[in-house]
PDB file of C-alpha atoms in Angstrom:
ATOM      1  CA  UNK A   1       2.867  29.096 -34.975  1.00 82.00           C
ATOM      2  CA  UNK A   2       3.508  32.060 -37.874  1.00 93.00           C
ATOM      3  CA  UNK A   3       3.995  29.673 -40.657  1.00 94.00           C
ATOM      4  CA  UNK A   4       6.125  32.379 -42.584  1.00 95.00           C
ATOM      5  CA  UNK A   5       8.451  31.945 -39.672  1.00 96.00           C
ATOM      6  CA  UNK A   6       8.529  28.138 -40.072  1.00 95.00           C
ATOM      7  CA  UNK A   7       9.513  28.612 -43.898  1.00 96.00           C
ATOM      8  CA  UNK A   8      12.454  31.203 -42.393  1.00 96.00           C
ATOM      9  CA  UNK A   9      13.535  29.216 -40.355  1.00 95.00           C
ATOM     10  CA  UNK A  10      14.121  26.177 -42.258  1.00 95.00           C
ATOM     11  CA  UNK A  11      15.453  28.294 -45.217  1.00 94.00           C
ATOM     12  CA  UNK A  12      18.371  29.074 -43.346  1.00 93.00           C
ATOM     13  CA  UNK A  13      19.121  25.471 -42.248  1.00 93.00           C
ATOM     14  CA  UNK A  14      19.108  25.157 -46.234  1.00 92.00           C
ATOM     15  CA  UNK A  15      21.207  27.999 -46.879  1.00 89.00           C
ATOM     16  CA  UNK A  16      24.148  27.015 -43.971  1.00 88.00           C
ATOM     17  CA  UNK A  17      26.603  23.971 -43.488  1.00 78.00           C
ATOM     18  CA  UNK A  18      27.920  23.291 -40.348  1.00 76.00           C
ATOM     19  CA  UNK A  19      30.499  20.583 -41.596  1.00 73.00           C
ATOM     20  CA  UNK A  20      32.464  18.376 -39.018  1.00 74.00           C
ATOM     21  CA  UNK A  21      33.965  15.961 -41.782  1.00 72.00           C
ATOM     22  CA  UNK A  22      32.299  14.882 -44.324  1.00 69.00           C
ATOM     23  CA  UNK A  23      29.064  15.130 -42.052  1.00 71.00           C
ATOM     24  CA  UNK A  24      26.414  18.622 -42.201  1.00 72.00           C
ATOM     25  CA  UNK A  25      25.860  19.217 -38.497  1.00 75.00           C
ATOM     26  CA  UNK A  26      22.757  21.425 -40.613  1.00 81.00           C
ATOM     27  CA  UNK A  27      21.037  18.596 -43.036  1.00 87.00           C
ATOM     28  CA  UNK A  28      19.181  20.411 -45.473  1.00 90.00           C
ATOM     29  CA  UNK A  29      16.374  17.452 -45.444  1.00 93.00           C
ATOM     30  CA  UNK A  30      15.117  18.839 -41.666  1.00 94.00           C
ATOM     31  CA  UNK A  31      15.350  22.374 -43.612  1.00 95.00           C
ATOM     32  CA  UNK A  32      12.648  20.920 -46.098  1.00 95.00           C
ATOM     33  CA  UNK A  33      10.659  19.164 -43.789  1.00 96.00           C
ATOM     34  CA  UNK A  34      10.299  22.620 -41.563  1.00 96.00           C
ATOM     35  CA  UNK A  35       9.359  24.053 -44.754  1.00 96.00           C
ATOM     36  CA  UNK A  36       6.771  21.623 -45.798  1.00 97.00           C
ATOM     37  CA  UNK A  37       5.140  21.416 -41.708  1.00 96.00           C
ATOM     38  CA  UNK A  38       5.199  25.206 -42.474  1.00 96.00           C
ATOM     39  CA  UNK A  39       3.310  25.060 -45.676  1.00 95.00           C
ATOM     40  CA  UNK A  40       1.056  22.193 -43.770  1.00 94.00           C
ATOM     41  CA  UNK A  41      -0.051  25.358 -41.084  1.00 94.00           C
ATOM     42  CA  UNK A  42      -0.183  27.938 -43.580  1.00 94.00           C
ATOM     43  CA  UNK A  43      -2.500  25.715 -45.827  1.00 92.00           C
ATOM     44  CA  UNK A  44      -5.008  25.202 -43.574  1.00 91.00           C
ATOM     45  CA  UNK A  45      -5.326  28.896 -42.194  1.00 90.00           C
ATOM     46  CA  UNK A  46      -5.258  30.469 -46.010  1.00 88.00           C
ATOM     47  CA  UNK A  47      -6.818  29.927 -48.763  1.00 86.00           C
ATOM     48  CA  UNK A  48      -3.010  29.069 -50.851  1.00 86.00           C
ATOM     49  CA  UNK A  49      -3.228  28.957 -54.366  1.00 87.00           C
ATOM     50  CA  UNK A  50      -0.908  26.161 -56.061  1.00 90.00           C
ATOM     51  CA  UNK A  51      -0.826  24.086 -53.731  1.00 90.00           C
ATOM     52  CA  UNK A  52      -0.507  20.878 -55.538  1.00 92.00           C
ATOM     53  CA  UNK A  53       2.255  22.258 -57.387  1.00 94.00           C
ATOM     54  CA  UNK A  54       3.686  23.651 -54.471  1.00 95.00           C
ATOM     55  CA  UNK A  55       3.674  19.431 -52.686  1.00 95.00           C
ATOM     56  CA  UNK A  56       5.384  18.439 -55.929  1.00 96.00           C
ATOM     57  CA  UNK A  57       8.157  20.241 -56.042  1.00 96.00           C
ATOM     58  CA  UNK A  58       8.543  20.517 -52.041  1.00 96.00           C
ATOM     59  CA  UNK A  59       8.521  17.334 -51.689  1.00 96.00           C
ATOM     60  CA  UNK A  60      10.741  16.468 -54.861  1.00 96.00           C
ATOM     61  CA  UNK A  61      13.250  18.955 -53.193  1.00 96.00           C
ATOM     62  CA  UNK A  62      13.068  17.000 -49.785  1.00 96.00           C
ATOM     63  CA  UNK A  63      13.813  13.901 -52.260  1.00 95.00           C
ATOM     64  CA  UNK A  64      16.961  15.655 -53.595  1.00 93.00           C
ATOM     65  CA  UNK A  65      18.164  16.978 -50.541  1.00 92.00           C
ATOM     66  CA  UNK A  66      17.612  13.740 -48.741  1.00 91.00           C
ATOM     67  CA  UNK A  67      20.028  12.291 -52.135  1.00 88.00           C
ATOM     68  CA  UNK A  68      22.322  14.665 -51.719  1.00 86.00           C
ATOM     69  CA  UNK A  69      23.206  14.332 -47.569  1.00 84.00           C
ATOM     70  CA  UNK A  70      25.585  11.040 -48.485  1.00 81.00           C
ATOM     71  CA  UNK A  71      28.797  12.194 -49.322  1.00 76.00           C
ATOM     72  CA  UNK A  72      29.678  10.461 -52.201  1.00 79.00           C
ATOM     73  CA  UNK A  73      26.077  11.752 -54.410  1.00 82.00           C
ATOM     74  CA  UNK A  74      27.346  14.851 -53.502  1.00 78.00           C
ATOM     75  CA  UNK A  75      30.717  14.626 -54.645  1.00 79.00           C
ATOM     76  CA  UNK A  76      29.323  13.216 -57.931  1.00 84.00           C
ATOM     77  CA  UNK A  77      27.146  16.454 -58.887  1.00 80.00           C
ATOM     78  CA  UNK A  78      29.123  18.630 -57.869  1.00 77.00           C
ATOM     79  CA  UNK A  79      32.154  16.970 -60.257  1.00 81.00           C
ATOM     80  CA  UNK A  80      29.358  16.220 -62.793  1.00 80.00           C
ATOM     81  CA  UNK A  81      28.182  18.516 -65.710  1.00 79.00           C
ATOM     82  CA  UNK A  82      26.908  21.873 -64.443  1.00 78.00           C
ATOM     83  CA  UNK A  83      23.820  20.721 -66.323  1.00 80.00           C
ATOM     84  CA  UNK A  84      23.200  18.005 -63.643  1.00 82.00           C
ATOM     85  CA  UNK A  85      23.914  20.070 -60.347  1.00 80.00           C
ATOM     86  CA  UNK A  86      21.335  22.979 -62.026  1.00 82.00           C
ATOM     87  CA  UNK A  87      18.642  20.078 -62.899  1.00 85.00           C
ATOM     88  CA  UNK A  88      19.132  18.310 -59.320  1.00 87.00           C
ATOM     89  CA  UNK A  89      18.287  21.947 -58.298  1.00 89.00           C
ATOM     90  CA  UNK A  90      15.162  23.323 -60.368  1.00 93.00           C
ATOM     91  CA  UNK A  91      12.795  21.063 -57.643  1.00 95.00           C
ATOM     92  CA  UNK A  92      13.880  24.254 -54.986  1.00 95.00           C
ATOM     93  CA  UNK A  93      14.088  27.349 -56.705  1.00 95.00           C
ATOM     94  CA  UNK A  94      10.833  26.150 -58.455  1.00 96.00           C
ATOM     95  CA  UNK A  95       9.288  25.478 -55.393  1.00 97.00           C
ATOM     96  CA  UNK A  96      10.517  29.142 -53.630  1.00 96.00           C
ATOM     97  CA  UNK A  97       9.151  30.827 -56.849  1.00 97.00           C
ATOM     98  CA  UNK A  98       5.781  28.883 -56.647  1.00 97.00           C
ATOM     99  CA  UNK A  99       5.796  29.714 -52.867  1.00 97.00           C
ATOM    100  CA  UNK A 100       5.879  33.403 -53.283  1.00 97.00           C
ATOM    101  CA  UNK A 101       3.673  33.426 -56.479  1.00 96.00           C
ATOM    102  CA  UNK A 102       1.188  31.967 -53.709  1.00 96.00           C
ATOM    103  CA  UNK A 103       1.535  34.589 -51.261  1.00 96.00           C
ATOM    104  CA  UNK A 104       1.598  37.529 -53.749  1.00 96.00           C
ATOM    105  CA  UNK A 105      -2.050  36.162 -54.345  1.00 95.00           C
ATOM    106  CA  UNK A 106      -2.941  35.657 -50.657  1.00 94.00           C
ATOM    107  CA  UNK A 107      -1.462  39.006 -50.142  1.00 95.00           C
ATOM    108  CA  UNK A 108      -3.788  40.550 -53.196  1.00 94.00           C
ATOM    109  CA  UNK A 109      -6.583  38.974 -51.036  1.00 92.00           C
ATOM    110  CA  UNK A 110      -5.860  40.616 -47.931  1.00 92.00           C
ATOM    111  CA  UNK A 111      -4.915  43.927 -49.822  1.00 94.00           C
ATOM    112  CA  UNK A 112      -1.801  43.876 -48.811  1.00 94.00           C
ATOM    113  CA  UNK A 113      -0.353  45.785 -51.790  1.00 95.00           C
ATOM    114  CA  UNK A 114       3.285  46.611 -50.915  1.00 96.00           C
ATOM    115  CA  UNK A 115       3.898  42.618 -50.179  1.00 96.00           C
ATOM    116  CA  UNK A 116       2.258  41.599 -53.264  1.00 96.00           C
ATOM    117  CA  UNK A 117       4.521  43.684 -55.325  1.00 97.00           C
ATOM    118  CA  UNK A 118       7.732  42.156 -53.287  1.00 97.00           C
ATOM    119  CA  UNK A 119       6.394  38.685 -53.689  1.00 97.00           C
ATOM    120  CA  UNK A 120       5.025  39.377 -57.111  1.00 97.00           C
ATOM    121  CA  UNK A 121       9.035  40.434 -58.049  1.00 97.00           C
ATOM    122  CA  UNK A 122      11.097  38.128 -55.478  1.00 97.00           C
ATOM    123  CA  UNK A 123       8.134  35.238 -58.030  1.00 97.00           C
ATOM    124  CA  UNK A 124      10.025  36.842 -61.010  1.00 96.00           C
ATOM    125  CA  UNK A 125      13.693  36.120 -59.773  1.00 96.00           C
ATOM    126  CA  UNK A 126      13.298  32.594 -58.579  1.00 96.00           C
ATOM    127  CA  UNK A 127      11.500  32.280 -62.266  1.00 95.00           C
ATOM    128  CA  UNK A 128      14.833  33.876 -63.997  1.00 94.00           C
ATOM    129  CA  UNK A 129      16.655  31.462 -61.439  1.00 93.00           C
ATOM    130  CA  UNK A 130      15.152  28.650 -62.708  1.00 93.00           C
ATOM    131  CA  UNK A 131      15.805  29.684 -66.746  1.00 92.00           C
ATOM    132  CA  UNK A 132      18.521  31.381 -66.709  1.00 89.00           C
ATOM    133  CA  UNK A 133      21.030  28.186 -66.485  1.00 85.00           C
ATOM    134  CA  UNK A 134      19.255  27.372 -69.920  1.00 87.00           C
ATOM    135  CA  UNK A 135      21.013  30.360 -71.626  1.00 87.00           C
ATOM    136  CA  UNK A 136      24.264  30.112 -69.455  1.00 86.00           C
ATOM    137  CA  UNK A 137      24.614  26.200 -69.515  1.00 81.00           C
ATOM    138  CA  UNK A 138      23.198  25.360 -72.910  1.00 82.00           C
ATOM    139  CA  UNK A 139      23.604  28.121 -74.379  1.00 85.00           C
ATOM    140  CA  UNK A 140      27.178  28.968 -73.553  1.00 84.00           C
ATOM    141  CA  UNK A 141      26.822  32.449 -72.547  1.00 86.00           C
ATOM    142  CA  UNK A 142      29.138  32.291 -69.650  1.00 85.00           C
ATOM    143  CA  UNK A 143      29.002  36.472 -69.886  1.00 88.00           C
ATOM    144  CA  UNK A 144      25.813  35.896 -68.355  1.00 88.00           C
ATOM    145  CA  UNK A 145      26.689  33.557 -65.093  1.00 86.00           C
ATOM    146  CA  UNK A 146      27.863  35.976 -62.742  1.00 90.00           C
ATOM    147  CA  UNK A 147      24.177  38.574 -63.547  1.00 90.00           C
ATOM    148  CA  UNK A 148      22.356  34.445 -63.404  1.00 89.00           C
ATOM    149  CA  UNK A 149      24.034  33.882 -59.637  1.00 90.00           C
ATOM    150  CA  UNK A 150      23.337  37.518 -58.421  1.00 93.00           C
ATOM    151  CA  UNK A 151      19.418  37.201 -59.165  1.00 94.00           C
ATOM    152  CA  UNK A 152      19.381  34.226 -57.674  1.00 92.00           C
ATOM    153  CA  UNK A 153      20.819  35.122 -54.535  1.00 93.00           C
ATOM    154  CA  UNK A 154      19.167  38.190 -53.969  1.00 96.00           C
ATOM    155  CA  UNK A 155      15.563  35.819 -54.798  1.00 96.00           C
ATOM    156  CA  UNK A 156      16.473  33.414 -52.325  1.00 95.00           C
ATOM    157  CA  UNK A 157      17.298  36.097 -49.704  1.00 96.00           C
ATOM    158  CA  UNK A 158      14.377  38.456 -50.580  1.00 96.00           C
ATOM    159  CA  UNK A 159      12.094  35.011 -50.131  1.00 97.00           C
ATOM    160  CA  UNK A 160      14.050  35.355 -46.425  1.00 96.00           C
ATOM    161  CA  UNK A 161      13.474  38.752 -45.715  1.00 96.00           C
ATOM    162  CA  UNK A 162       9.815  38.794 -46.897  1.00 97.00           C
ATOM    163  CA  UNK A 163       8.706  36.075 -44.607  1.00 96.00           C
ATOM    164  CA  UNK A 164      10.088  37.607 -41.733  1.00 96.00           C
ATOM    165  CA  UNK A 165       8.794  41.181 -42.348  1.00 96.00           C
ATOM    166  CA  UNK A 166       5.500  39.734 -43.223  1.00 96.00           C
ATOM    167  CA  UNK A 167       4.604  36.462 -41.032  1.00 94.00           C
ATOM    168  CA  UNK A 168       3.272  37.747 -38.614  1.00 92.00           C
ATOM    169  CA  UNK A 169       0.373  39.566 -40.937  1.00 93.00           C
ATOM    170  CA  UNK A 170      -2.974  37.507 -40.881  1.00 92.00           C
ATOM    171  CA  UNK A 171      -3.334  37.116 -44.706  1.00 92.00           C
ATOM    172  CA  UNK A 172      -0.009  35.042 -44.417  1.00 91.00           C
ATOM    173  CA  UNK A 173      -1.385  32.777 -41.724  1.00 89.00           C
ATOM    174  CA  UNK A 174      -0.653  34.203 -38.773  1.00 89.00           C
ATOM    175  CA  UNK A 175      -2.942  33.802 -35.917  1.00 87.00           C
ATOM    176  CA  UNK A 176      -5.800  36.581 -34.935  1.00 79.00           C
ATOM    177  CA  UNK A 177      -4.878  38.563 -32.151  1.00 67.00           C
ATOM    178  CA  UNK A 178      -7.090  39.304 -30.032  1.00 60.00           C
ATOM    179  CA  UNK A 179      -7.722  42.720 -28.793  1.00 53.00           C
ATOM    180  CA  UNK A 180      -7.342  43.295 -24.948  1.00 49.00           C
ATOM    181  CA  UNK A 181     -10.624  44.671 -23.002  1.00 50.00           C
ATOM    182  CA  UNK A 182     -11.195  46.438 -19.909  1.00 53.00           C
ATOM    183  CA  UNK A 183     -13.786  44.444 -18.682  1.00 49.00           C
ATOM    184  CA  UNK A 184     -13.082  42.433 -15.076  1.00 51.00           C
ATOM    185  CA  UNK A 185     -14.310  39.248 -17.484  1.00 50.00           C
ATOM    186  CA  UNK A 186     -11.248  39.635 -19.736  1.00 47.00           C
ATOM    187  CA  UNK A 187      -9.454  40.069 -17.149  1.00 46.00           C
ATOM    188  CA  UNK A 188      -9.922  36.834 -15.207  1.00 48.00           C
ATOM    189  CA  UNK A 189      -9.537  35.103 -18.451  1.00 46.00           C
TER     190      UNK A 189
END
């Protein structure tokens, strides 16, 4: 398994409802839980800064999502103060930013410099994500929403894009390939 894949993957059951009634056909709690499995593999095959911070806030985002499948929590945030839907949030986008903060390192170790700068940035926007409702929210600049939403969509979907383009690269935890051989041995293998 390329556990950049595994984090792809169960990004976009996050990112899409399927909705038959009140019911998502797409529960974003098995999108966490292929993230975490994901972050499990890629653990043990790279040396992954942050990791405990990374657990905490993975798992407190399973915790929310798992809050948020019944219908009626739902309903609640997302009548409550914007405050409330943005805190029940932070536990994610904290977690994506801390996610690609660890790879731009692992990248840096495997002198990968191109996907260090992309994680290093995509890092950035998930950290603007995260603050940004602080000035919007609290501090009433509503001027500043629409700018707030568009870095965090393009973080989220950067996050996407990068573990595509890169999973299958060894510093991200990918397995070794091994090289073919001419020899009759490799062959019978």
């Amino acid at each position: 398994m390329k556990p950049l894949y595994g984090v792809a993957l169960g990004l976009v059951v996050i990112a899409l409802y399927a909705r038959s009634g009140d019911f998502d056909l797409l529960p974003d709690p098995l999108g966490w839980t292929l993230v975490l499995v994901a972050l499990n593999v890629l653990r043990r095959r790279v040396e992954l800064r942050l990791q405990g911070p990374l657990w905490v806030t993975g798992v407190l985002a399973l915790v929310a999502s798992v809050a948020l499948t019944v219908p009626s929590v739902r309903e609640w945030f997302e009548d409550a103060e914007p405050a409330l839907a943005w805190a029940v949030d932070v536990p994610a986008l904290a977690f994506c930013g801390l996610l690609c903060a660890a790879l731009a390192f692992a990248a840096r170790t495997g002198r990968a410099i191109a996907a260090f700068a992309w994680f290093q940035w995509t890092a950035i926007g998930f950290g603007v994500s995260v603050l940004a409702p602080v000035v919007v929210i609290g501090g009433g600049v509503d001027g500043l929403r629409g700018p707030a939403e568009l870095v965090t969509g393009l973080a989220q979907l950067g996050l996407f894009i990068l573990c595509l383009w890169y999973g299958g690269r060894e510093w991200a935890g990918a397995p070794e390939v091994e090289e073919a051989s001419d020899s009759p041995a490799a062959a019978e293998e």
